[in-house]
mmCIF file of C-alpha atoms and ligand atoms in Angstrom:
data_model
loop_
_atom_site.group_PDB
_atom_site.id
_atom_site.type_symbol
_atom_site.label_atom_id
_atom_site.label_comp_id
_atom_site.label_asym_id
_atom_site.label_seq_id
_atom_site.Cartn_x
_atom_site.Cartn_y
_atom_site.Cartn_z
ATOM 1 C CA UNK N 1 -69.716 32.300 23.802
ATOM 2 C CA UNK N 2 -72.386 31.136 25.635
ATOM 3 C CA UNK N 3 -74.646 33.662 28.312
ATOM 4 C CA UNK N 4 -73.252 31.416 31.438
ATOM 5 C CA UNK N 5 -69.692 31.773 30.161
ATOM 6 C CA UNK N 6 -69.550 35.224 29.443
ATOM 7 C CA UNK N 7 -70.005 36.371 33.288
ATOM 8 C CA UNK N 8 -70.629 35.022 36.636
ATOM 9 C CA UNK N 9 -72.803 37.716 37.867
ATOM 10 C CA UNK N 10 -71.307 38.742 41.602
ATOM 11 C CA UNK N 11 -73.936 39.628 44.717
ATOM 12 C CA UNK N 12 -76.844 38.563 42.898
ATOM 13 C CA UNK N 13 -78.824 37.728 45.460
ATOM 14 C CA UNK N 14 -77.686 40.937 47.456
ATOM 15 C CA UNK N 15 -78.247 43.827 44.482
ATOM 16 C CA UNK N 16 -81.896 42.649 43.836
ATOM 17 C CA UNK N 17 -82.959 43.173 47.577
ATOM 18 C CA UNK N 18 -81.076 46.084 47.135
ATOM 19 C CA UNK N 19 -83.176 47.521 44.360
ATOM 20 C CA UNK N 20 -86.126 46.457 46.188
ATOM 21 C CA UNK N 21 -87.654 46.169 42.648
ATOM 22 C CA UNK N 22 -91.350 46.937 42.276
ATOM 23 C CA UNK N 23 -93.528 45.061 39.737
ATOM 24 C CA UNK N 24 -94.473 48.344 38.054
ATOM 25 C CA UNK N 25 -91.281 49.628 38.117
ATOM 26 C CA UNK N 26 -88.259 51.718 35.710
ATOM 27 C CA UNK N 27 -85.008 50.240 36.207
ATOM 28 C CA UNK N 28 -81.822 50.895 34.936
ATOM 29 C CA UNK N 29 -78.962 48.356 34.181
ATOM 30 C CA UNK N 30 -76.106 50.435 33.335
ATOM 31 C CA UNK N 31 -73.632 47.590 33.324
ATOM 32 C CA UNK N 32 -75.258 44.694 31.063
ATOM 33 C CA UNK N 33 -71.836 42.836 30.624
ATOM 34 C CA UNK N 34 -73.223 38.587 30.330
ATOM 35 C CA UNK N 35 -76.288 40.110 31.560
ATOM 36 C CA UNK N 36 -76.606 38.103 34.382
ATOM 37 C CA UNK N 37 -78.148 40.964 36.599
ATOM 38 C CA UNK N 38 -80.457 42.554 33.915
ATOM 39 C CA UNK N 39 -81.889 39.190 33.446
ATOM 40 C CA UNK N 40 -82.872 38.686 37.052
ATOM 41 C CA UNK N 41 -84.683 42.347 37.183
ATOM 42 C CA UNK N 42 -86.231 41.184 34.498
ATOM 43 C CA UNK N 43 -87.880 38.115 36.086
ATOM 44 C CA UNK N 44 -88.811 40.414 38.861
ATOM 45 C CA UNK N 45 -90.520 42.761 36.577
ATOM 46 C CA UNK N 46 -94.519 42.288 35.841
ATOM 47 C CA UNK N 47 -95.873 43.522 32.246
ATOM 48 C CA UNK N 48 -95.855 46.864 33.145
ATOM 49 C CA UNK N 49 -92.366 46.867 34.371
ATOM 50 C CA UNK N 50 -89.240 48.384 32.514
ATOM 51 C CA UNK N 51 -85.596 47.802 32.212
ATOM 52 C CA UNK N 52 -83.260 49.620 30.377
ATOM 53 C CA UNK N 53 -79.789 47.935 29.920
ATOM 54 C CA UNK N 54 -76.534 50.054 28.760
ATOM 55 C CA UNK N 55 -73.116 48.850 27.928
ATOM 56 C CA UNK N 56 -70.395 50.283 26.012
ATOM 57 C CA UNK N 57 -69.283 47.185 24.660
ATOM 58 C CA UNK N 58 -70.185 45.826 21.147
ATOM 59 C CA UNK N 59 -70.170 41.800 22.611
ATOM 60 C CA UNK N 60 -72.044 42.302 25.822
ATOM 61 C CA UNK N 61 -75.328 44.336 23.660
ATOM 62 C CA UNK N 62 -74.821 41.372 21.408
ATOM 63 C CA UNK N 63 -75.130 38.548 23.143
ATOM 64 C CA UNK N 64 -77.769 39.587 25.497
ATOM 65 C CA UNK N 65 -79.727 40.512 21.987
ATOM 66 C CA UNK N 66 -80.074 37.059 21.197
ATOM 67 C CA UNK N 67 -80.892 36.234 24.533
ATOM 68 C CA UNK N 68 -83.496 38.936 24.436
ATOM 69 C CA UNK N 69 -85.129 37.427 21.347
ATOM 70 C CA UNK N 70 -85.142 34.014 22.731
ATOM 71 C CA UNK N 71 -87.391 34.846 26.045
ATOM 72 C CA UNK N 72 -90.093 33.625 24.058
ATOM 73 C CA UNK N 73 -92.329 36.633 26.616
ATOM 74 C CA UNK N 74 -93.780 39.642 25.556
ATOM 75 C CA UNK N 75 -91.956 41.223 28.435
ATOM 76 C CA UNK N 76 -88.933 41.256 26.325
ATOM 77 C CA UNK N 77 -90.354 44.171 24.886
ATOM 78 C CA UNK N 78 -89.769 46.097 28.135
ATOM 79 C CA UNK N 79 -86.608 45.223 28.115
ATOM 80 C CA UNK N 80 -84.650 47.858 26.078
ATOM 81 C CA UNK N 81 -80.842 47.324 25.182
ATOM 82 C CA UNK N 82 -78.015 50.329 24.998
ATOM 83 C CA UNK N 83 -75.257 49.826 23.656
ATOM 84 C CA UNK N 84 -73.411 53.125 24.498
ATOM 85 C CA UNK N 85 -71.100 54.862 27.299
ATOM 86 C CA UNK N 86 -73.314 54.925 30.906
ATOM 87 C CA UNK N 87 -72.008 58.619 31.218
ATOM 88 C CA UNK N 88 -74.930 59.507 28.736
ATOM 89 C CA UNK N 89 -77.376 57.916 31.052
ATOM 90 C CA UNK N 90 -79.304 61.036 31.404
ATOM 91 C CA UNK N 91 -79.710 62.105 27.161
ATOM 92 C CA UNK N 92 -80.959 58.556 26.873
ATOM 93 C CA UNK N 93 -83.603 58.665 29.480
ATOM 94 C CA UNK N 94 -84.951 61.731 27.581
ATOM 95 C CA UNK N 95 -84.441 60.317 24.604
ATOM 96 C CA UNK N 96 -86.611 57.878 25.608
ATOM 97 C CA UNK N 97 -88.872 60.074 27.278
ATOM 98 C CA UNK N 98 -88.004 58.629 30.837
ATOM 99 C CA UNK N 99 -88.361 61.269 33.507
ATOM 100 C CA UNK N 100 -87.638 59.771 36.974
ATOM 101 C CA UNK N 101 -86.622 56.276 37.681
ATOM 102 C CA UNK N 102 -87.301 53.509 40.119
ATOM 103 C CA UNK N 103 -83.603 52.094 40.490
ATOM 104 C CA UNK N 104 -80.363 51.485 38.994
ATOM 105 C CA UNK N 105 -77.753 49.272 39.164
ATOM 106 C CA UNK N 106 -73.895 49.833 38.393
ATOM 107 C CA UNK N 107 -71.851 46.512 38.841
ATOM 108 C CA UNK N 108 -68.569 48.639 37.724
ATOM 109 C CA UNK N 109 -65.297 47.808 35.781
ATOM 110 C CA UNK N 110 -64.771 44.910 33.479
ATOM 111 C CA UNK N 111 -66.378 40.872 32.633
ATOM 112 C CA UNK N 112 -64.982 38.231 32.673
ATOM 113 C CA UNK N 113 -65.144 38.204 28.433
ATOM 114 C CA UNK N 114 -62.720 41.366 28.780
ATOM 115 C CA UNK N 115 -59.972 38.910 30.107
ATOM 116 C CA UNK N 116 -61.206 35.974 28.757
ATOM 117 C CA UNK N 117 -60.921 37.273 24.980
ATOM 118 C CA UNK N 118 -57.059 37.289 24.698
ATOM 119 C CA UNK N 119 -57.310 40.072 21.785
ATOM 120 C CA UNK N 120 -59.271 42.669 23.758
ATOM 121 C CA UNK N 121 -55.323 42.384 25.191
ATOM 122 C CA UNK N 122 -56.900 43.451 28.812
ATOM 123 C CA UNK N 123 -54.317 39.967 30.093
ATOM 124 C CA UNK N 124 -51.071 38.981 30.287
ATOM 125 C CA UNK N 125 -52.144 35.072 30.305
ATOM 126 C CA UNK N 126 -51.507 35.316 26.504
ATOM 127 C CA UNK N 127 -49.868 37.794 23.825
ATOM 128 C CA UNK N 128 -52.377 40.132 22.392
ATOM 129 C CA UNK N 129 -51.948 43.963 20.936
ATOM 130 C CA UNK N 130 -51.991 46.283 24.086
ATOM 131 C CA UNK N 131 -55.979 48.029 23.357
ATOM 132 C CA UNK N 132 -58.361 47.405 26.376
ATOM 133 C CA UNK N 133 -60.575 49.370 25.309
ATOM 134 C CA UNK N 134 -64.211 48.531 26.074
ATOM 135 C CA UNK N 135 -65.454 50.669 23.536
ATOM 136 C CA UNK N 136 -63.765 49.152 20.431
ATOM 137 C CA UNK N 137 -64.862 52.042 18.196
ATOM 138 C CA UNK N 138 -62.674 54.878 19.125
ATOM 139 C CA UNK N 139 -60.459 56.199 21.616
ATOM 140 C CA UNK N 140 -57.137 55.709 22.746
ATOM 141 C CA UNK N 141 -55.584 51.889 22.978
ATOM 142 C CA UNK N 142 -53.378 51.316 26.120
ATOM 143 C CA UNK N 143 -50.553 50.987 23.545
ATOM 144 C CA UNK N 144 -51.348 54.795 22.816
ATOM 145 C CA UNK N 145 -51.079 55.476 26.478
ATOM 146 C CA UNK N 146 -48.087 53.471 27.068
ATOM 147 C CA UNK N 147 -46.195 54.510 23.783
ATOM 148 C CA UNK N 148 -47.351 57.996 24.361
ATOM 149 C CA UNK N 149 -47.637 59.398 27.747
ATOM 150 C CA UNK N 150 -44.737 61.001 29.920
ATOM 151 C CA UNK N 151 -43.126 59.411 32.604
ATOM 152 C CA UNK N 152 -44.882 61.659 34.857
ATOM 153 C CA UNK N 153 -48.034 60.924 33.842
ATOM 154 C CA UNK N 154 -47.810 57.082 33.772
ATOM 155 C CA UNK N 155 -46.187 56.961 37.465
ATOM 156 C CA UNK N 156 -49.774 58.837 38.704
ATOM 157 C CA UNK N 157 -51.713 56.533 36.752
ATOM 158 C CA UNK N 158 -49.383 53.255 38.385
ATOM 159 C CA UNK N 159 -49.830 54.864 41.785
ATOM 160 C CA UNK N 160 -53.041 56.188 41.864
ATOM 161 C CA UNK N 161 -55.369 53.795 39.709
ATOM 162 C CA UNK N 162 -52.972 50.856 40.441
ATOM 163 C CA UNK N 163 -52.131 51.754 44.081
ATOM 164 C CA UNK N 164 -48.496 50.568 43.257
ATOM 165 C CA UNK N 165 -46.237 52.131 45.862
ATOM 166 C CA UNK N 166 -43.143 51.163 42.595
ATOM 167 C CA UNK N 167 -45.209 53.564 40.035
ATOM 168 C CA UNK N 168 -42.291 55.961 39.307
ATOM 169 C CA UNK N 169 -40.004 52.922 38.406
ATOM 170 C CA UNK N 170 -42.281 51.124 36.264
ATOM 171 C CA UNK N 171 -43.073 54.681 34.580
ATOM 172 C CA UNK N 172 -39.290 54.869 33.981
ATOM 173 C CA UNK N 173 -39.018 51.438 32.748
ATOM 174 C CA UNK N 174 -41.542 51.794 30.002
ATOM 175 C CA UNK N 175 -40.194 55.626 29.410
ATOM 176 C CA UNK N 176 -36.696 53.584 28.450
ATOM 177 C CA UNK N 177 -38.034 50.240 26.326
ATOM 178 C CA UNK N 178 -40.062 51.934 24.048
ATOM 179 C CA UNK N 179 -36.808 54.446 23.000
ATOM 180 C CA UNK N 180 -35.362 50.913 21.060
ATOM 181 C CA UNK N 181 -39.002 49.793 20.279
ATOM 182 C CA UNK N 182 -42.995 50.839 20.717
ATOM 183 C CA UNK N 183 -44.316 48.625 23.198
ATOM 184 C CA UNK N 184 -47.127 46.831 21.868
ATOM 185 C CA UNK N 185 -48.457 43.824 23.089
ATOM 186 C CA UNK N 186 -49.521 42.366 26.595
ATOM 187 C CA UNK N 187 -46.759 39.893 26.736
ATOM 188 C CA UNK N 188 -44.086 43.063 25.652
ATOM 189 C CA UNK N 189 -45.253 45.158 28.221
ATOM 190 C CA UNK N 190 -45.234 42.427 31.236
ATOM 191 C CA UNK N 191 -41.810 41.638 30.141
ATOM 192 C CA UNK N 192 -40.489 45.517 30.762
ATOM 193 C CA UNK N 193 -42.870 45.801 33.748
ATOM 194 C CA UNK N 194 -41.551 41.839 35.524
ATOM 195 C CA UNK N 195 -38.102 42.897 36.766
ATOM 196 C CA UNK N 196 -39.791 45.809 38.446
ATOM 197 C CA UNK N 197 -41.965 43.900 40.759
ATOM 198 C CA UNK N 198 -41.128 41.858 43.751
ATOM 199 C CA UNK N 199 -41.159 37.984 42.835
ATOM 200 C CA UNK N 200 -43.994 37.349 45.391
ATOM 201 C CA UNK N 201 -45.763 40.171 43.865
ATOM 202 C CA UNK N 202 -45.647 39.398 40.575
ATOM 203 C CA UNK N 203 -48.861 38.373 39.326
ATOM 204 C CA UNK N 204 -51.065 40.701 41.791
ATOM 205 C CA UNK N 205 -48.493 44.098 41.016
ATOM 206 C CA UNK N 206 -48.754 43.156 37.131
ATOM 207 C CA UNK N 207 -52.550 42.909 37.410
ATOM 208 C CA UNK N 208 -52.903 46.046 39.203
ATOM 209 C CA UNK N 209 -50.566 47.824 36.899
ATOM 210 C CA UNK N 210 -52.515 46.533 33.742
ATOM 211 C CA UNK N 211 -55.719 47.797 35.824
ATOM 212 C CA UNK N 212 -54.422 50.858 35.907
ATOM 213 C CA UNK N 213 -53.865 51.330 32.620
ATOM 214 C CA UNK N 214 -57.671 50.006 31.813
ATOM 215 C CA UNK N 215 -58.715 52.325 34.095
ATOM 216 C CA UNK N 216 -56.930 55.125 32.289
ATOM 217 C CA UNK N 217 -58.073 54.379 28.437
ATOM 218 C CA UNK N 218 -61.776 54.086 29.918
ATOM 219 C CA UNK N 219 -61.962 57.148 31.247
ATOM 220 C CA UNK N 220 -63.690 54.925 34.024
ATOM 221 C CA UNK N 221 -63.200 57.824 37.231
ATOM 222 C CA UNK N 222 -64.952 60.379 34.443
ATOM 223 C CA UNK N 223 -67.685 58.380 33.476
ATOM 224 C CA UNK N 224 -68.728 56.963 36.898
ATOM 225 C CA UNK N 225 -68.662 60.413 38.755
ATOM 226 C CA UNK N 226 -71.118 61.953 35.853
ATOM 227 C CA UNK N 227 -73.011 58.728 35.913
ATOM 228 C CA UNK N 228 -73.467 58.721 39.452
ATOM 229 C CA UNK N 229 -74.855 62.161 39.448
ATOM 230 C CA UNK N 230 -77.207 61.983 36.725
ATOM 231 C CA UNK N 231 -78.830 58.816 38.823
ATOM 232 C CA UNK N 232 -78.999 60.538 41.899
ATOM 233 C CA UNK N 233 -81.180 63.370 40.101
ATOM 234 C CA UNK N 234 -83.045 60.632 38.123
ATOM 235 C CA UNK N 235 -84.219 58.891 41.060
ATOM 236 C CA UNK N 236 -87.705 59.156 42.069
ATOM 237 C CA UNK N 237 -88.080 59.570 45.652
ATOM 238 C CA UNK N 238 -87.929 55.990 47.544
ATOM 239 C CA UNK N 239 -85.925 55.228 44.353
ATOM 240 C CA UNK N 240 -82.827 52.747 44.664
ATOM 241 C CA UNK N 241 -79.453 52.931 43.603
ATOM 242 C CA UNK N 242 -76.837 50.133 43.983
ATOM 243 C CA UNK N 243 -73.604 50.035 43.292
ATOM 244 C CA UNK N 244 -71.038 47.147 43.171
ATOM 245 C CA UNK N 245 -67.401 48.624 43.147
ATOM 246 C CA UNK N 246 -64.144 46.834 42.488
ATOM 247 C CA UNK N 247 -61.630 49.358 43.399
ATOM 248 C CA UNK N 248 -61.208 51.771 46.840
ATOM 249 C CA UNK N 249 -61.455 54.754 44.580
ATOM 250 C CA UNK N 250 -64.802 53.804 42.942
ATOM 251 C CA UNK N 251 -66.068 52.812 46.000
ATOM 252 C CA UNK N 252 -64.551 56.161 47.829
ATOM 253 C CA UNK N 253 -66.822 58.313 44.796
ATOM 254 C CA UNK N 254 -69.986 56.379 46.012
ATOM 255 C CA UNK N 255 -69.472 56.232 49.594
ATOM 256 C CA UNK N 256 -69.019 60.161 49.420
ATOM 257 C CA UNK N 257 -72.103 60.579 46.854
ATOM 258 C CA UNK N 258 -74.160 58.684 48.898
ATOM 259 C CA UNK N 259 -73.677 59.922 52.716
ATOM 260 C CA UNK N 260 -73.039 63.544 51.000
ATOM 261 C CA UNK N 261 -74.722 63.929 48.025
ATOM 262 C CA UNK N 262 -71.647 65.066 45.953
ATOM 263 C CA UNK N 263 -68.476 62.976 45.143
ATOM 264 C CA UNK N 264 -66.013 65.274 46.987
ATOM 265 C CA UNK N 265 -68.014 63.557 50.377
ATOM 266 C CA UNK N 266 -68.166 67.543 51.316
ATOM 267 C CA UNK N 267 -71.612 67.410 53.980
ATOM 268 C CA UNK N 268 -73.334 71.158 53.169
ATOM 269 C CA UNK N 269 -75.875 72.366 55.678
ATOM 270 C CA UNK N 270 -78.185 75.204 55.321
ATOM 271 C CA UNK N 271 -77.973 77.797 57.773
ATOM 272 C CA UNK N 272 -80.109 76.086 60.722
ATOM 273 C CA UNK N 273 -77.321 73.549 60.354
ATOM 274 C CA UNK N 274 -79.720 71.037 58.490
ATOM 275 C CA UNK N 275 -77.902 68.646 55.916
ATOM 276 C CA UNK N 276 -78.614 68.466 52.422
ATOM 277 C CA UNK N 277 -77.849 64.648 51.691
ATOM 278 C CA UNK N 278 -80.167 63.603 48.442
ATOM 279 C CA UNK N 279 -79.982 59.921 49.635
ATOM 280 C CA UNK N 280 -80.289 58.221 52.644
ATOM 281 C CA UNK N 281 -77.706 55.124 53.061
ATOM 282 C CA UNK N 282 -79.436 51.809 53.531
ATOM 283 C CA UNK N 283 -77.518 49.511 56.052
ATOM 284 C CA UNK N 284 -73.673 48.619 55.877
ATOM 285 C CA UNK N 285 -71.364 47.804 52.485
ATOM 286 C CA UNK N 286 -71.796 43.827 51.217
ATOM 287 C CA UNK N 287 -69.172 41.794 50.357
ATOM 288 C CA UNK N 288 -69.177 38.250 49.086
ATOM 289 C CA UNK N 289 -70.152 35.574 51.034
ATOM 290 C CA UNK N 290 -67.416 32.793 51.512
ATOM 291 C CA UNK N 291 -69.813 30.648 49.506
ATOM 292 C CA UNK N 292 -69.806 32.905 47.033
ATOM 293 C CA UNK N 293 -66.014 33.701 47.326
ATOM 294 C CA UNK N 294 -65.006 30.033 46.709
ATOM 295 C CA UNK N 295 -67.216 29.733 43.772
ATOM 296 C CA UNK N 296 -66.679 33.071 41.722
ATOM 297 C CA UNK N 297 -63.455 34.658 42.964
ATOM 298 C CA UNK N 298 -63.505 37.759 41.296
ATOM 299 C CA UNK N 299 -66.005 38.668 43.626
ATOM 300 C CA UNK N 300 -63.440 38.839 46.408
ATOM 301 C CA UNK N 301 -63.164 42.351 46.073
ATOM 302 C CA UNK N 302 -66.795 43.784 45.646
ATOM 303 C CA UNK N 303 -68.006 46.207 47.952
ATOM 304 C CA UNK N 304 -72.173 46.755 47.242
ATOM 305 C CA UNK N 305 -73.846 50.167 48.373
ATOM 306 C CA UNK N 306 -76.609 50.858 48.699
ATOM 307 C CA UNK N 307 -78.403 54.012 48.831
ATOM 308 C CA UNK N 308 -82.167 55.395 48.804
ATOM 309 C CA UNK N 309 -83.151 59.078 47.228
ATOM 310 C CA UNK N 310 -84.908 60.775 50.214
HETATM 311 C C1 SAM I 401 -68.662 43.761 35.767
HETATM 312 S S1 SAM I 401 -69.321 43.767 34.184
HETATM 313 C C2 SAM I 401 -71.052 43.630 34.481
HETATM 314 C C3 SAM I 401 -71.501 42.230 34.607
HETATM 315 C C4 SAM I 401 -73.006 42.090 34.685
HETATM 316 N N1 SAM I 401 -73.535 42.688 35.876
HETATM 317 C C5 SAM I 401 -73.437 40.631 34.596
HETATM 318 O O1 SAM I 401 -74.220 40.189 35.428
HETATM 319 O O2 SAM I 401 -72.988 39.956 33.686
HETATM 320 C C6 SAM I 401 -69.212 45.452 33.716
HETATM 321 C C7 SAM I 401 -69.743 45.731 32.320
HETATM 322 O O3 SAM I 401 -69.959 47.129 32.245
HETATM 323 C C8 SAM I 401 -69.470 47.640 31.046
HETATM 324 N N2 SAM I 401 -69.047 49.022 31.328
HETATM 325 C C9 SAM I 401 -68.047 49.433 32.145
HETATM 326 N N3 SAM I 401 -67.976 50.768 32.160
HETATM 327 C C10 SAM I 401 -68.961 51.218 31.343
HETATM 328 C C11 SAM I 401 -69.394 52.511 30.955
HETATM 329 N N4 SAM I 401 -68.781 53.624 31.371
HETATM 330 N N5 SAM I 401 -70.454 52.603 30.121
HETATM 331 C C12 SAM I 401 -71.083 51.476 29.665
HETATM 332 N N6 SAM I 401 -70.698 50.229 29.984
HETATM 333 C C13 SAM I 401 -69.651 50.099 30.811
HETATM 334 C C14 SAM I 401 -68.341 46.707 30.645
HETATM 335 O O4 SAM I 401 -68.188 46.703 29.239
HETATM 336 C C15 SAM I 401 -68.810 45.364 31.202
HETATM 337 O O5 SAM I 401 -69.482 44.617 30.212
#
């Protein structure tokens, strides 16, 4: 699959002038996906510059590997490739001996490849085994989840990952297929989920449910909120960090990091009533612009933060 294909990149324009990226400068990509983004800090970046790019995924490190080899540039060589879980971002900045930071960049959730490669089975467009996993390596498949988890435990997933007000019954309904047979595949569990979701609903509700789930075998709420905290101490001061969130609860844990310094969103003062924020917000939340909306519309609901470590 070609670079191009693999991922539109979404506020493009809007997370560089974010970054405010210095020639000189140590960045941090911790979502390299088509590498769209990474490759635009990169041609902001002068020989001395450096960009570190992380993703969890096998097919995102390697297509941007051959891109990497093809820049024909001896910048390339600053341009240093991850491929592991951005919840480690601060054991690989000491690993390579990085101390303090200039800006990063976390353009969260999935690519377009996730849903685009039916046997990644992150769709219901086609029939694929029920995994979603990013990591393809280890951890738990959504079939685990779905096969294994109690009813309980799937309706908080539904309602609070999915924000589906119907979690319980969808819980129920999966609870009571899989007693005749495991469910399996994408298409198997759309057809147990379907009768549970209003007609007009169906596509969004299914998509949100399946979300849900992806959200769940990621670990996604785990990763960002230790993520997010290692960058904030990372951060030199006058240091950048962006963030382009998908879902209210992502973009809840940054709003809260960023006006409080801690993901709760609790403001502590010291005792002349003086707040302790780390970073200082920079302007209002970007969305899409309807240019960009009618072009790419899976940018329709990105929300881009920006903060600045003070
Ligand atoms: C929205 S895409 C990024 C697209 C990218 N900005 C571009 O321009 O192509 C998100 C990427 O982050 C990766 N990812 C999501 N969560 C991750 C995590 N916890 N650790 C590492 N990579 C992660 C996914 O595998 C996916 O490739």
């Amino acid at each position: 699959m070609k670079l191009d294909n693999y991922h539109v990149p979404v506020l493009l324009h809007e997370s560089m002038e974010g970054l405010n990226i210095k020639r000189d400068g140590i960045y941090v990509d911790v979502t390299l996906g088509g590498g769209g983004h990474s490759r635009e800090i990169m041609s902001h970046l002068g020989a001395d510059g450096r960009l570190y790019s992380f993703d969890q995924d096998a097919d995102a490190i390697n297509e941007c590997f051959s891109h990497r080899e093809q820049m024909q540039d001896e910048r390339a060589t600053n341009w240093t490739l991850i491929r592991s879980n951005f919840r480690y971002l601060k054991n690989w900045m000491r690993y390579y001996d990085v101390e303090s930071i200039d800006g990063l960049l976390a353009d969260l959730g999935v690519s377009s490849h996730h849903f685009d490669v039916a046997e990644r089975g992150f769709s219901f467009r086609s029939d694929a085994p029920l995994d979603m996993r990013m990591n393809q390596e280890g951890g738990r498949s959504a079939a685990d989840i779905v096969n294994g988890y109690s009813a309980e435990q799937l309706t908080s997933i539904f309602r609070l990952y999915g924000e589906l007000k119907q979690g319980y019954r969808l819980a129920t309904a999966i609870v009571k297929a899989r007693r005749t047979v495991p469910i399996l595949t994408t298409l198997q569990l759309a057809d147990v989920l379907t009768p549970f979701i209003g007609r007009d609903r169906e596509k969004k509700d299914l998509a949100k449910a399946f979300q849900a789930l992806r959200i769940e075998v990621n670990g996604e709420m785990d990763a960002l909120r230790e993520m997010l905290l290692a960058a904030t101490e990372l951060l030199r001061p006058g240091g950048r960090l962006v963030v382009i969130a998908y879902h209210s609860l992502e973009d809840r844990m940054v709003k809260n990091l960023m006006r409080a310094g801690n993901i709760e969103g609790e403001i502590e003062q010291d005792i002349y009533g003086n707040t302790f924020a780390p970073l200082k917000v920079i302007g209002k939340p970007i969305t899409a612009s309807e240019d960009e909306l009618s072009g790419n519309p899976r940018s329709r609901s990105a929300r881009l933060r920006i903060g600045e470590k003070a």
